[in-house]
Amino acid sequence: MEKIAFLGLGRMGLPMARRLASGGYSLTVWNRTPGRVPEPVEGLVEVADPAAAVRGAGVVVTMLADPAALAAVARQISAELAPGTVWVDMSSVGPAAVAEVRDRLPDGVGLVDAPVLGSVGPAGTGGLTVLVGGGPEDVERVRPVLERLGRVVDCGGPGAGAALKLVAIGAIVGGVAVVGEALALAGSLGLPEELAEGVLAAGPLGGLVARARAVDADFPVRLAAKDLALAGGGPVLGAVRERLLAHPELAEQDLARWVDAVRAGG
């Protein structure tokens, strides 16, 4: 198993890195805020510099917050990537940001976009859905790494995984917002919450109701708003984003807590 550099140890990145290490991979890891690996973990070596992390790595994985963070890391590591290295960006940044990174790469370095669907729990157990775009040879090179993290969905050529992530997250966040508004409407009409929720859960909105009521997910409201901004889109998703931003006190809380606020009349 070749060496992996894993950059970005946030809510999702740290359990994903641990998952790879538990599968026998050797990882050099970096995070903008150091000390994210609080105790020794077999297979993980934390370093203070992203450029140092990628030296000698055959596969580089990034799991970063937004396009600005990805661009900043790209400026620091691109010159250190050796021919034959494949960079796997698993961040939710959209196809335009992925294309900008690709334009920075030295000759002989591949790039695969592989954002994920799923939350912190599945990140640590290999239960993510990995949306993969890239050249066939690059994708096949990193497929064993990605399969360790979850179910791989082949989306097409470069940028296709990043694009599908925006489509999927727009539908999920928008749908969760609709469920929140529907439950708020039920309350305003004097209907028992359990009755309305049960009827919605038994129909085609069942998965969205479960997400709206989740207690173990960790997808902050600010990241949901960021993803909707990247998606652009029409008036519905734009309105949902404005509603998310209307609750700055919930910025670091999971999306389900925003639904709680909406149901309570916020």
mmCIF file of C-alpha atoms in Angstrom:
data_model
loop_
_atom_site.group_PDB
_atom_site.id
_atom_site.type_symbol
_atom_site.label_atom_id
_atom_site.label_comp_id
_atom_site.label_asym_id
_atom_site.label_seq_id
_atom_site.Cartn_x
_atom_site.Cartn_y
_atom_site.Cartn_z
ATOM 1 C CA MET A 1 0.000 0.000 0.000
ATOM 2 C CA GLU A 2 1.443 3.333 -1.055
ATOM 3 C CA LYS A 3 1.739 6.337 1.198
ATOM 4 C CA ILE A 4 -1.233 8.701 1.384
ATOM 5 C CA ALA A 5 -1.155 12.378 2.315
ATOM 6 C CA PHE A 6 -4.471 13.465 3.852
ATOM 7 C CA LEU A 7 -5.040 17.223 4.136
ATOM 8 C CA GLY A 8 -7.993 18.495 6.172
ATOM 9 C CA LEU A 9 -8.946 16.872 9.477
ATOM 10 C CA GLY A 10 -12.280 18.526 10.153
ATOM 11 C CA ARG A 11 -15.579 16.930 11.089
ATOM 12 C CA MET A 12 -15.402 14.539 8.142
ATOM 13 C CA GLY A 13 -11.696 14.430 7.409
ATOM 14 C CA LEU A 14 -10.472 12.993 10.705
ATOM 15 C CA PRO A 15 -12.777 9.935 10.764
ATOM 16 C CA MET A 16 -12.041 9.344 7.083
ATOM 17 C CA ALA A 17 -8.290 9.417 7.739
ATOM 18 C CA ARG A 18 -8.730 7.061 10.683
ATOM 19 C CA ARG A 19 -10.757 4.729 8.466
ATOM 20 C CA LEU A 20 -7.954 4.570 5.903
ATOM 21 C CA ALA A 21 -5.330 4.003 8.590
ATOM 22 C CA SER A 22 -7.361 1.149 10.074
ATOM 23 C CA GLY A 23 -7.287 -0.496 6.642
ATOM 24 C CA GLY A 24 -3.510 -0.650 6.644
ATOM 25 C CA TYR A 25 -2.661 2.560 4.809
ATOM 26 C CA SER A 26 0.159 4.785 6.039
ATOM 27 C CA LEU A 27 -0.940 8.426 6.150
ATOM 28 C CA THR A 28 0.847 11.695 6.637
ATOM 29 C CA VAL A 29 -1.844 14.163 7.713
ATOM 30 C CA TRP A 30 -2.136 17.924 7.992
ATOM 31 C CA ASN A 31 -4.751 20.354 9.239
ATOM 32 C CA ARG A 32 -4.754 24.150 9.176
ATOM 33 C CA THR A 33 -5.278 24.113 12.949
ATOM 34 C CA PRO A 34 -2.700 21.656 14.332
ATOM 35 C CA GLY A 35 -3.300 19.068 17.003
ATOM 36 C CA ARG A 36 -6.310 17.361 15.396
ATOM 37 C CA VAL A 37 -4.833 13.944 16.211
ATOM 38 C CA PRO A 38 -4.888 14.224 20.008
ATOM 39 C CA GLU A 39 -3.462 10.789 20.753
ATOM 40 C CA PRO A 40 -1.189 8.454 18.782
ATOM 41 C CA VAL A 41 -3.073 6.601 16.048
ATOM 42 C CA GLU A 42 -1.365 3.759 14.242
ATOM 43 C CA GLY A 43 -0.847 4.715 10.618
ATOM 44 C CA LEU A 44 -1.270 8.487 11.117
ATOM 45 C CA VAL A 45 1.627 10.939 11.320
ATOM 46 C CA GLU A 46 0.616 14.600 11.699
ATOM 47 C CA VAL A 47 2.893 17.286 10.266
ATOM 48 C CA ALA A 48 2.725 21.080 10.443
ATOM 49 C CA ASP A 49 3.157 21.847 6.735
ATOM 50 C CA PRO A 50 0.994 20.619 3.825
ATOM 51 C CA ALA A 51 3.988 20.652 1.482
ATOM 52 C CA ALA A 52 5.833 18.319 3.844
ATOM 53 C CA ALA A 53 2.796 16.061 4.040
ATOM 54 C CA VAL A 54 2.652 15.408 0.299
ATOM 55 C CA ARG A 55 6.348 14.738 -0.294
ATOM 56 C CA GLY A 56 6.747 11.112 -1.269
ATOM 57 C CA ALA A 57 3.002 10.427 -1.307
ATOM 58 C CA GLY A 58 1.544 8.499 -4.205
ATOM 59 C CA VAL A 59 -1.996 9.616 -3.384
ATOM 60 C CA VAL A 60 -2.990 13.003 -1.952
ATOM 61 C CA VAL A 61 -6.470 13.390 -0.450
ATOM 62 C CA THR A 62 -7.953 16.786 0.383
ATOM 63 C CA MET A 63 -11.082 17.266 2.490
ATOM 64 C CA LEU A 64 -11.393 21.040 2.862
ATOM 65 C CA ALA A 65 -14.160 23.491 3.675
ATOM 66 C CA ASP A 66 -14.550 25.585 0.537
ATOM 67 C CA PRO A 67 -12.945 26.708 -2.756
ATOM 68 C CA ALA A 68 -10.770 29.307 -1.017
ATOM 69 C CA ALA A 69 -9.268 26.684 1.300
ATOM 70 C CA LEU A 70 -8.657 24.350 -1.633
ATOM 71 C CA ALA A 71 -6.950 27.076 -3.671
ATOM 72 C CA ALA A 72 -4.742 28.019 -0.715
ATOM 73 C CA VAL A 73 -3.593 24.431 -0.272
ATOM 74 C CA ALA A 74 -3.042 24.047 -4.013
ATOM 75 C CA ARG A 75 -0.645 26.994 -3.968
ATOM 76 C CA GLN A 76 1.368 25.335 -1.213
ATOM 77 C CA ILE A 77 1.582 21.786 -2.500
ATOM 78 C CA SER A 78 1.434 21.802 -6.310
ATOM 79 C CA ALA A 79 5.178 22.191 -6.793
ATOM 80 C CA GLU A 80 5.817 19.265 -4.410
ATOM 81 C CA LEU A 81 3.712 16.731 -6.345
ATOM 82 C CA ALA A 82 5.814 14.222 -8.240
ATOM 83 C CA PRO A 83 4.821 12.768 -11.624
ATOM 84 C CA GLY A 84 2.599 9.753 -11.088
ATOM 85 C CA THR A 85 0.881 11.237 -8.029
ATOM 86 C CA VAL A 86 -2.921 11.295 -8.040
ATOM 87 C CA TRP A 87 -4.662 14.044 -6.081
ATOM 88 C CA VAL A 88 -8.152 13.124 -4.876
ATOM 89 C CA ASP A 89 -10.204 16.137 -3.870
ATOM 90 C CA MET A 90 -13.125 15.050 -1.681
ATOM 91 C CA SER A 91 -14.179 18.572 -0.714
ATOM 92 C CA SER A 92 -17.552 20.063 -1.707
ATOM 93 C CA VAL A 93 -16.262 22.874 -3.899
ATOM 94 C CA GLY A 94 -17.983 22.510 -7.269
ATOM 95 C CA PRO A 95 -16.529 21.769 -10.727
ATOM 96 C CA ALA A 96 -15.146 25.267 -11.343
ATOM 97 C CA ALA A 97 -12.838 25.071 -8.311
ATOM 98 C CA VAL A 98 -11.722 21.577 -9.335
ATOM 99 C CA ALA A 99 -10.881 22.847 -12.835
ATOM 100 C CA GLU A 100 -8.796 25.671 -11.361
ATOM 101 C CA VAL A 101 -6.791 23.177 -9.316
ATOM 102 C CA ARG A 102 -6.296 20.975 -12.360
ATOM 103 C CA ASP A 103 -4.814 23.899 -14.258
ATOM 104 C CA ARG A 104 -2.166 24.296 -11.512
ATOM 105 C CA LEU A 105 -0.922 20.720 -11.594
ATOM 106 C CA PRO A 106 2.530 19.782 -12.866
ATOM 107 C CA ASP A 107 2.745 17.454 -15.841
ATOM 108 C CA GLY A 108 2.152 13.826 -14.936
ATOM 109 C CA VAL A 109 0.013 14.537 -11.858
ATOM 110 C CA GLY A 110 -3.589 13.316 -11.991
ATOM 111 C CA LEU A 111 -6.659 14.762 -10.306
ATOM 112 C CA VAL A 112 -9.846 12.963 -9.295
ATOM 113 C CA ASP A 113 -12.840 14.800 -7.839
ATOM 114 C CA ALA A 114 -14.622 12.599 -5.304
ATOM 115 C CA PRO A 115 -16.938 14.519 -2.949
ATOM 116 C CA VAL A 116 -19.071 12.456 -0.607
ATOM 117 C CA LEU A 117 -22.617 12.126 0.634
ATOM 118 C CA GLY A 118 -23.004 11.130 4.277
ATOM 119 C CA SER A 119 -22.179 12.444 7.715
ATOM 120 C CA VAL A 120 -19.642 11.876 10.452
ATOM 121 C CA GLY A 121 -20.831 8.414 11.488
ATOM 122 C CA PRO A 122 -20.586 6.865 8.001
ATOM 123 C CA ALA A 123 -17.252 8.661 7.475
ATOM 124 C CA GLY A 124 -15.722 6.487 10.160
ATOM 125 C CA THR A 125 -17.313 3.195 9.124
ATOM 126 C CA GLY A 126 -16.937 3.186 5.352
ATOM 127 C CA GLY A 127 -20.582 4.078 4.788
ATOM 128 C CA LEU A 128 -20.191 7.166 2.601
ATOM 129 C CA THR A 129 -21.348 7.537 -0.981
ATOM 130 C CA VAL A 130 -18.363 8.702 -3.037
ATOM 131 C CA LEU A 131 -19.187 10.609 -6.243
ATOM 132 C CA VAL A 132 -16.205 10.186 -8.550
ATOM 133 C CA GLY A 133 -15.156 12.121 -11.641
ATOM 134 C CA GLY A 134 -11.866 11.940 -13.484
ATOM 135 C CA GLY A 135 -9.827 10.195 -16.131
ATOM 136 C CA PRO A 136 -10.284 6.399 -16.158
ATOM 137 C CA GLU A 137 -6.667 5.579 -15.321
ATOM 138 C CA ASP A 138 -6.560 7.998 -12.406
ATOM 139 C CA VAL A 139 -9.881 6.749 -11.055
ATOM 140 C CA GLU A 140 -8.803 3.123 -11.198
ATOM 141 C CA ARG A 141 -5.532 3.970 -9.481
ATOM 142 C CA VAL A 142 -7.320 5.362 -6.412
ATOM 143 C CA ARG A 143 -10.420 3.150 -6.442
ATOM 144 C CA PRO A 144 -9.196 0.883 -3.594
ATOM 145 C CA VAL A 145 -8.688 3.954 -1.402
ATOM 146 C CA LEU A 146 -12.142 5.296 -2.201
ATOM 147 C CA GLU A 147 -13.822 1.934 -1.696
ATOM 148 C CA ARG A 148 -12.382 1.831 1.805
ATOM 149 C CA LEU A 149 -14.429 4.964 2.509
ATOM 150 C CA GLY A 150 -17.729 3.915 0.960
ATOM 151 C CA ARG A 151 -19.738 3.061 -2.130
ATOM 152 C CA VAL A 152 -18.145 4.493 -5.248
ATOM 153 C CA VAL A 153 -20.429 6.020 -7.881
ATOM 154 C CA ASP A 154 -18.686 6.615 -11.208
ATOM 155 C CA CYS A 155 -20.039 9.921 -12.504
ATOM 156 C CA GLY A 156 -17.974 10.514 -15.646
ATOM 157 C CA GLY A 157 -14.998 12.630 -16.617
ATOM 158 C CA PRO A 158 -13.183 15.381 -14.730
ATOM 159 C CA GLY A 159 -15.528 17.566 -12.679
ATOM 160 C CA ALA A 160 -18.519 15.222 -12.953
ATOM 161 C CA GLY A 161 -18.353 14.101 -9.314
ATOM 162 C CA ALA A 162 -18.091 17.677 -8.078
ATOM 163 C CA ALA A 163 -21.050 18.658 -10.254
ATOM 164 C CA LEU A 164 -23.268 15.802 -9.098
ATOM 165 C CA LYS A 165 -22.514 16.665 -5.482
ATOM 166 C CA LEU A 166 -24.030 20.123 -6.004
ATOM 167 C CA VAL A 167 -27.116 18.577 -7.601
ATOM 168 C CA ALA A 168 -27.554 16.082 -4.762
ATOM 169 C CA ILE A 169 -26.907 18.480 -1.903
ATOM 170 C CA GLY A 170 -29.225 21.071 -3.418
ATOM 171 C CA ALA A 171 -32.037 18.529 -3.520
ATOM 172 C CA ILE A 172 -31.317 17.281 0.009
ATOM 173 C CA VAL A 173 -31.048 20.685 1.690
ATOM 174 C CA GLY A 174 -33.996 22.043 -0.255
ATOM 175 C CA GLY A 175 -36.071 18.996 0.612
ATOM 176 C CA VAL A 176 -35.196 19.188 4.300
ATOM 177 C CA ALA A 177 -36.245 22.848 4.267
ATOM 178 C CA VAL A 178 -39.595 21.889 2.733
ATOM 179 C CA VAL A 179 -40.153 19.313 5.473
ATOM 180 C CA GLY A 180 -39.386 21.938 8.112
ATOM 181 C CA GLU A 181 -41.839 24.388 6.558
ATOM 182 C CA ALA A 182 -44.494 21.665 6.258
ATOM 183 C CA LEU A 183 -44.188 20.741 9.934
ATOM 184 C CA ALA A 184 -44.371 24.417 10.864
ATOM 185 C CA LEU A 185 -47.548 24.700 8.783
ATOM 186 C CA ALA A 186 -49.033 21.684 10.544
ATOM 187 C CA GLY A 187 -48.363 23.326 13.887
ATOM 188 C CA SER A 188 -49.960 26.585 12.797
ATOM 189 C CA LEU A 189 -53.078 24.685 11.740
ATOM 190 C CA GLY A 190 -53.352 22.957 15.109
ATOM 191 C CA LEU A 191 -52.400 19.488 13.920
ATOM 192 C CA PRO A 192 -50.469 17.162 16.233
ATOM 193 C CA GLU A 193 -46.811 17.099 15.238
ATOM 194 C CA GLU A 194 -46.659 13.298 15.436
ATOM 195 C CA LEU A 195 -49.590 12.958 13.048
ATOM 196 C CA ALA A 196 -48.126 15.260 10.389
ATOM 197 C CA GLU A 197 -44.648 13.819 10.701
ATOM 198 C CA GLY A 198 -45.945 10.251 10.472
ATOM 199 C CA VAL A 199 -47.891 10.933 7.288
ATOM 200 C CA LEU A 200 -44.912 12.655 5.652
ATOM 201 C CA ALA A 201 -42.533 9.884 6.735
ATOM 202 C CA ALA A 202 -44.767 7.201 5.212
ATOM 203 C CA GLY A 203 -44.680 8.811 1.758
ATOM 204 C CA PRO A 204 -42.061 9.849 -0.796
ATOM 205 C CA LEU A 205 -40.582 12.398 1.649
ATOM 206 C CA GLY A 206 -39.647 9.686 4.131
ATOM 207 C CA GLY A 207 -35.891 10.002 3.721
ATOM 208 C CA LEU A 208 -36.021 13.767 4.052
ATOM 209 C CA VAL A 209 -38.150 13.508 7.205
ATOM 210 C CA ALA A 210 -35.544 11.189 8.711
ATOM 211 C CA ARG A 211 -32.797 13.669 7.850
ATOM 212 C CA ALA A 212 -34.780 16.565 9.278
ATOM 213 C CA ARG A 213 -35.156 14.683 12.563
ATOM 214 C CA ALA A 214 -31.579 13.328 12.723
ATOM 215 C CA VAL A 215 -29.811 13.538 16.068
ATOM 216 C CA ASP A 216 -26.456 12.028 15.084
ATOM 217 C CA ALA A 217 -25.636 13.988 11.901
ATOM 218 C CA ASP A 218 -23.142 16.847 11.788
ATOM 219 C CA PHE A 219 -23.609 18.977 8.667
ATOM 220 C CA PRO A 220 -23.366 22.595 9.822
ATOM 221 C CA VAL A 221 -25.876 25.127 8.544
ATOM 222 C CA ARG A 222 -23.056 27.376 7.269
ATOM 223 C CA LEU A 223 -21.759 24.575 5.025
ATOM 224 C CA ALA A 224 -25.245 23.873 3.726
ATOM 225 C CA ALA A 225 -25.559 27.554 2.799
ATOM 226 C CA LYS A 226 -22.099 27.443 1.183
ATOM 227 C CA ASP A 227 -23.065 24.463 -0.960
ATOM 228 C CA LEU A 228 -26.269 26.159 -2.111
ATOM 229 C CA ALA A 229 -24.257 29.233 -3.074
ATOM 230 C CA LEU A 230 -21.926 27.069 -5.162
ATOM 231 C CA ALA A 231 -24.904 25.429 -6.831
ATOM 232 C CA GLY A 232 -26.327 28.774 -7.915
ATOM 233 C CA GLY A 233 -29.623 27.544 -9.232
ATOM 234 C CA GLY A 234 -33.071 29.059 -9.293
ATOM 235 C CA PRO A 235 -35.301 30.938 -6.894
ATOM 236 C CA VAL A 236 -36.230 27.992 -4.676
ATOM 237 C CA LEU A 237 -32.690 27.087 -3.594
ATOM 238 C CA GLY A 238 -31.846 30.772 -3.362
ATOM 239 C CA ALA A 239 -34.741 31.286 -0.971
ATOM 240 C CA VAL A 240 -33.675 28.280 1.100
ATOM 241 C CA ARG A 241 -30.167 29.699 1.396
ATOM 242 C CA GLU A 242 -31.539 33.029 2.612
ATOM 243 C CA ARG A 243 -33.581 31.189 5.235
ATOM 244 C CA LEU A 244 -30.478 29.322 6.398
ATOM 245 C CA LEU A 245 -28.513 32.545 6.702
ATOM 246 C CA ALA A 246 -31.329 34.125 8.722
ATOM 247 C CA HIS A 247 -30.226 31.990 11.692
ATOM 248 C CA PRO A 248 -26.555 32.907 12.240
ATOM 249 C CA GLU A 249 -26.731 31.528 15.769
ATOM 250 C CA LEU A 250 -27.116 28.062 14.230
ATOM 251 C CA ALA A 251 -24.185 28.364 11.816
ATOM 252 C CA GLU A 252 -22.190 25.570 13.462
ATOM 253 C CA GLN A 253 -25.209 23.410 14.295
ATOM 254 C CA ASP A 254 -26.453 20.507 12.215
ATOM 255 C CA LEU A 255 -29.111 21.192 9.579
ATOM 256 C CA ALA A 256 -31.680 19.360 11.685
ATOM 257 C CA ARG A 257 -31.359 21.991 14.418
ATOM 258 C CA TRP A 258 -32.322 24.623 11.820
ATOM 259 C CA VAL A 259 -35.444 22.568 11.096
ATOM 260 C CA ASP A 260 -36.217 22.623 14.827
ATOM 261 C CA ALA A 261 -36.036 26.423 14.762
ATOM 262 C CA VAL A 262 -38.346 26.618 11.735
ATOM 263 C CA ARG A 263 -40.861 24.290 13.357
ATOM 264 C CA ALA A 264 -40.786 26.471 16.438
ATOM 265 C CA GLY A 265 -41.725 29.471 14.325
ATOM 266 C CA GLY A 266 -38.262 30.892 13.666
#
